[in-house]
PDB file of C-alpha atoms in Angstrom:
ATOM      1  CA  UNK J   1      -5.703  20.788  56.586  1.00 68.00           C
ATOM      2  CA  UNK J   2      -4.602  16.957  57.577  1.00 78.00           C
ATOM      3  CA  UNK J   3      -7.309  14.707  57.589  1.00 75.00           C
ATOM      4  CA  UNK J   4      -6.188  11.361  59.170  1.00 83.00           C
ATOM      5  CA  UNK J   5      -8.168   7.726  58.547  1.00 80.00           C
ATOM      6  CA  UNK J   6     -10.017   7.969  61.761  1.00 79.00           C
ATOM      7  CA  UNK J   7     -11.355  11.479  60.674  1.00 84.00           C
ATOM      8  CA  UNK J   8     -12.518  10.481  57.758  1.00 87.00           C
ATOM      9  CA  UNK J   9     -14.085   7.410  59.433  1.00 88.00           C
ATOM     10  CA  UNK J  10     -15.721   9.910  61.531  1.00 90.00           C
ATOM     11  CA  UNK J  11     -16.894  12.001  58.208  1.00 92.00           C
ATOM     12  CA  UNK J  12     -18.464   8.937  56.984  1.00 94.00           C
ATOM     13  CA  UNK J  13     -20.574   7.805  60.023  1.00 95.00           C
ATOM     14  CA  UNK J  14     -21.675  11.813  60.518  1.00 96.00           C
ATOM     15  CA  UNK J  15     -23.129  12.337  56.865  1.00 97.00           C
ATOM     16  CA  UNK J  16     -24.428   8.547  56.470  1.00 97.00           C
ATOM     17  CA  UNK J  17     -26.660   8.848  60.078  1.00 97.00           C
ATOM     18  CA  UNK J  18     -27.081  12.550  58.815  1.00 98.00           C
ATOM     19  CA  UNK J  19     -28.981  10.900  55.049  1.00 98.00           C
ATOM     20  CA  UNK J  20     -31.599   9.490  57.893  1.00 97.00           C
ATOM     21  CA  UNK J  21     -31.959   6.196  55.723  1.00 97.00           C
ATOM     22  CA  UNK J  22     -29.183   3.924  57.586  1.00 96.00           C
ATOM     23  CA  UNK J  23     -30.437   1.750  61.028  1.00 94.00           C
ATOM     24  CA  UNK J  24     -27.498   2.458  63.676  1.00 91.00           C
ATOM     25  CA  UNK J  25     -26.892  -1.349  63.929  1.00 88.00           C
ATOM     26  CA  UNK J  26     -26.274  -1.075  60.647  1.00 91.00           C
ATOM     27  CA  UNK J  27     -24.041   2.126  60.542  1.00 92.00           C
ATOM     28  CA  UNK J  28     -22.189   0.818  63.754  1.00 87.00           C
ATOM     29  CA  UNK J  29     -21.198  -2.770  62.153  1.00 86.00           C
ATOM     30  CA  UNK J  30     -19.829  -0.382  58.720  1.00 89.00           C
ATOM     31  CA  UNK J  31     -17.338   1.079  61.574  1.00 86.00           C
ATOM     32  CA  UNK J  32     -16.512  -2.597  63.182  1.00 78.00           C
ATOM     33  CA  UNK J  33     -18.003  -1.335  66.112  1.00 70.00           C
ATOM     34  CA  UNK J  34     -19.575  -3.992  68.091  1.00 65.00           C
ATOM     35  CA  UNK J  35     -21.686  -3.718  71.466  1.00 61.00           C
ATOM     36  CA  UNK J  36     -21.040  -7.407  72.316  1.00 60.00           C
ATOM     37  CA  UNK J  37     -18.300  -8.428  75.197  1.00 66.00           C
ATOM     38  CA  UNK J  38     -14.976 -10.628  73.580  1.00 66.00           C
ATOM     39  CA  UNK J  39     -16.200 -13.504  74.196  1.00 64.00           C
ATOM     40  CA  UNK J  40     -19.445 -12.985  72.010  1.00 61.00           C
ATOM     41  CA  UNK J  41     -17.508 -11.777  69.317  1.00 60.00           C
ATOM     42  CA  UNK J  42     -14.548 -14.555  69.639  1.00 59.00           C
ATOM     43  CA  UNK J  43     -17.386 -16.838  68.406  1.00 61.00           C
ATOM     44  CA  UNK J  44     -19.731 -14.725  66.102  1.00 60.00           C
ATOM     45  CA  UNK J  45     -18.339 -14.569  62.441  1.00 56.00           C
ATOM     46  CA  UNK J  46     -21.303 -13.789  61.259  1.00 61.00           C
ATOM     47  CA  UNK J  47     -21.443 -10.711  58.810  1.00 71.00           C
ATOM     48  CA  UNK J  48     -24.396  -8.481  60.254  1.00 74.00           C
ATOM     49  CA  UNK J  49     -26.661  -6.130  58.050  1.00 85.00           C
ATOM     50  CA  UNK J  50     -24.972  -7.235  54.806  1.00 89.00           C
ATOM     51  CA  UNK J  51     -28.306  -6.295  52.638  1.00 93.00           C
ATOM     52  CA  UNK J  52     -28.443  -2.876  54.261  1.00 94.00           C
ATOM     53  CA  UNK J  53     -24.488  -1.985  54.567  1.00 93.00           C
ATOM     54  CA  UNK J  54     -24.370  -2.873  50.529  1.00 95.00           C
ATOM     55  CA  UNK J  55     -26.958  -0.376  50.248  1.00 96.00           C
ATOM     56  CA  UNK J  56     -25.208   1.953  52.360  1.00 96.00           C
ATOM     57  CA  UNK J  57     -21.981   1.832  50.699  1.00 97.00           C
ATOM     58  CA  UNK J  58     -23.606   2.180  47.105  1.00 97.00           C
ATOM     59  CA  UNK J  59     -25.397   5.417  48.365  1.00 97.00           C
ATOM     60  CA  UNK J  60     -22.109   6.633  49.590  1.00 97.00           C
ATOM     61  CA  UNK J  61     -20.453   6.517  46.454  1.00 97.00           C
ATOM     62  CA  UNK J  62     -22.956   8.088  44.620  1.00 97.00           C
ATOM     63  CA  UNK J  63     -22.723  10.417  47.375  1.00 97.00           C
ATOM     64  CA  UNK J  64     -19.326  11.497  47.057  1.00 96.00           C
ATOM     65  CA  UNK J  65     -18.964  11.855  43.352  1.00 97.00           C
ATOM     66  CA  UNK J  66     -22.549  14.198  43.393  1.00 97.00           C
ATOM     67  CA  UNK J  67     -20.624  16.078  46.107  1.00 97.00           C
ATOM     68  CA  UNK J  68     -16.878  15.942  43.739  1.00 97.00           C
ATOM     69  CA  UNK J  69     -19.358  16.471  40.091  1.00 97.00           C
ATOM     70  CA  UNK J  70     -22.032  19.629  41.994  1.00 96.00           C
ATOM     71  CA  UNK J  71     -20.459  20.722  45.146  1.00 97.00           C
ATOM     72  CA  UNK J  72     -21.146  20.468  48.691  1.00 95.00           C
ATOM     73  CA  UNK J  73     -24.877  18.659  48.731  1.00 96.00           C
ATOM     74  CA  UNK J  74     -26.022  18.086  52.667  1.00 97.00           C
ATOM     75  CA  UNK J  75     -26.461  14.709  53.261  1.00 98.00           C
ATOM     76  CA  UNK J  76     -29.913  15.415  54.783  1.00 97.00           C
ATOM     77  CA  UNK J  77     -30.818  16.594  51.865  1.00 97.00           C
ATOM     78  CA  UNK J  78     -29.581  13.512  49.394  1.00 98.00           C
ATOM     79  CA  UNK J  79     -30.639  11.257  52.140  1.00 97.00           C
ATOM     80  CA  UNK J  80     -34.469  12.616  51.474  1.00 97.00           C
ATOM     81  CA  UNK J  81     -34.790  10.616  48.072  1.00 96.00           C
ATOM     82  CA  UNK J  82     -34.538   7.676  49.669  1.00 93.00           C
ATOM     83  CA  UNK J  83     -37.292   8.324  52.227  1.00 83.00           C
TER      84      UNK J  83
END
């Protein structure tokens, strides 16, 4: 019934790995999650997988309002068109 920020965090890495189209690097740097140690990432600004994570986001959106205009549409399913 409550869906908190991290849940819907959660949501969003689930059904985007689920559309089979995403690379994890690219699905784990959408989340901020980073493999490197602190002091790696004290001194890497760089913006990883921009090209891909624009992608991702667009495909997202498009996503959700299929899912708000049609209903519930399994993201392995959408994900197929872009195979």
């Amino acid at each position: 019934e409550e869906l908190c920020l991290h849940g819907f965090r959660a949501i969003a890495r689930s059904a985007l790995q689920e559309m089979g189209v995403f690379t994890h690097e690219a699905l784990e740097r959408q989340l901020n999650h980073y493999a490197e140690d602190d002091n790696v990432r004290a001194y890497n600004h760089m913006a990883h997988h921009m090209e891909e994570r624009t992608i991702m986001m667009s495909i997202w959106a498009d996503w959700l309002e299929l899912v708000d205009d049609k209903g519930f549409v399994s993201p392995y399913e959408y994900g197929k068109r872009f195979n």
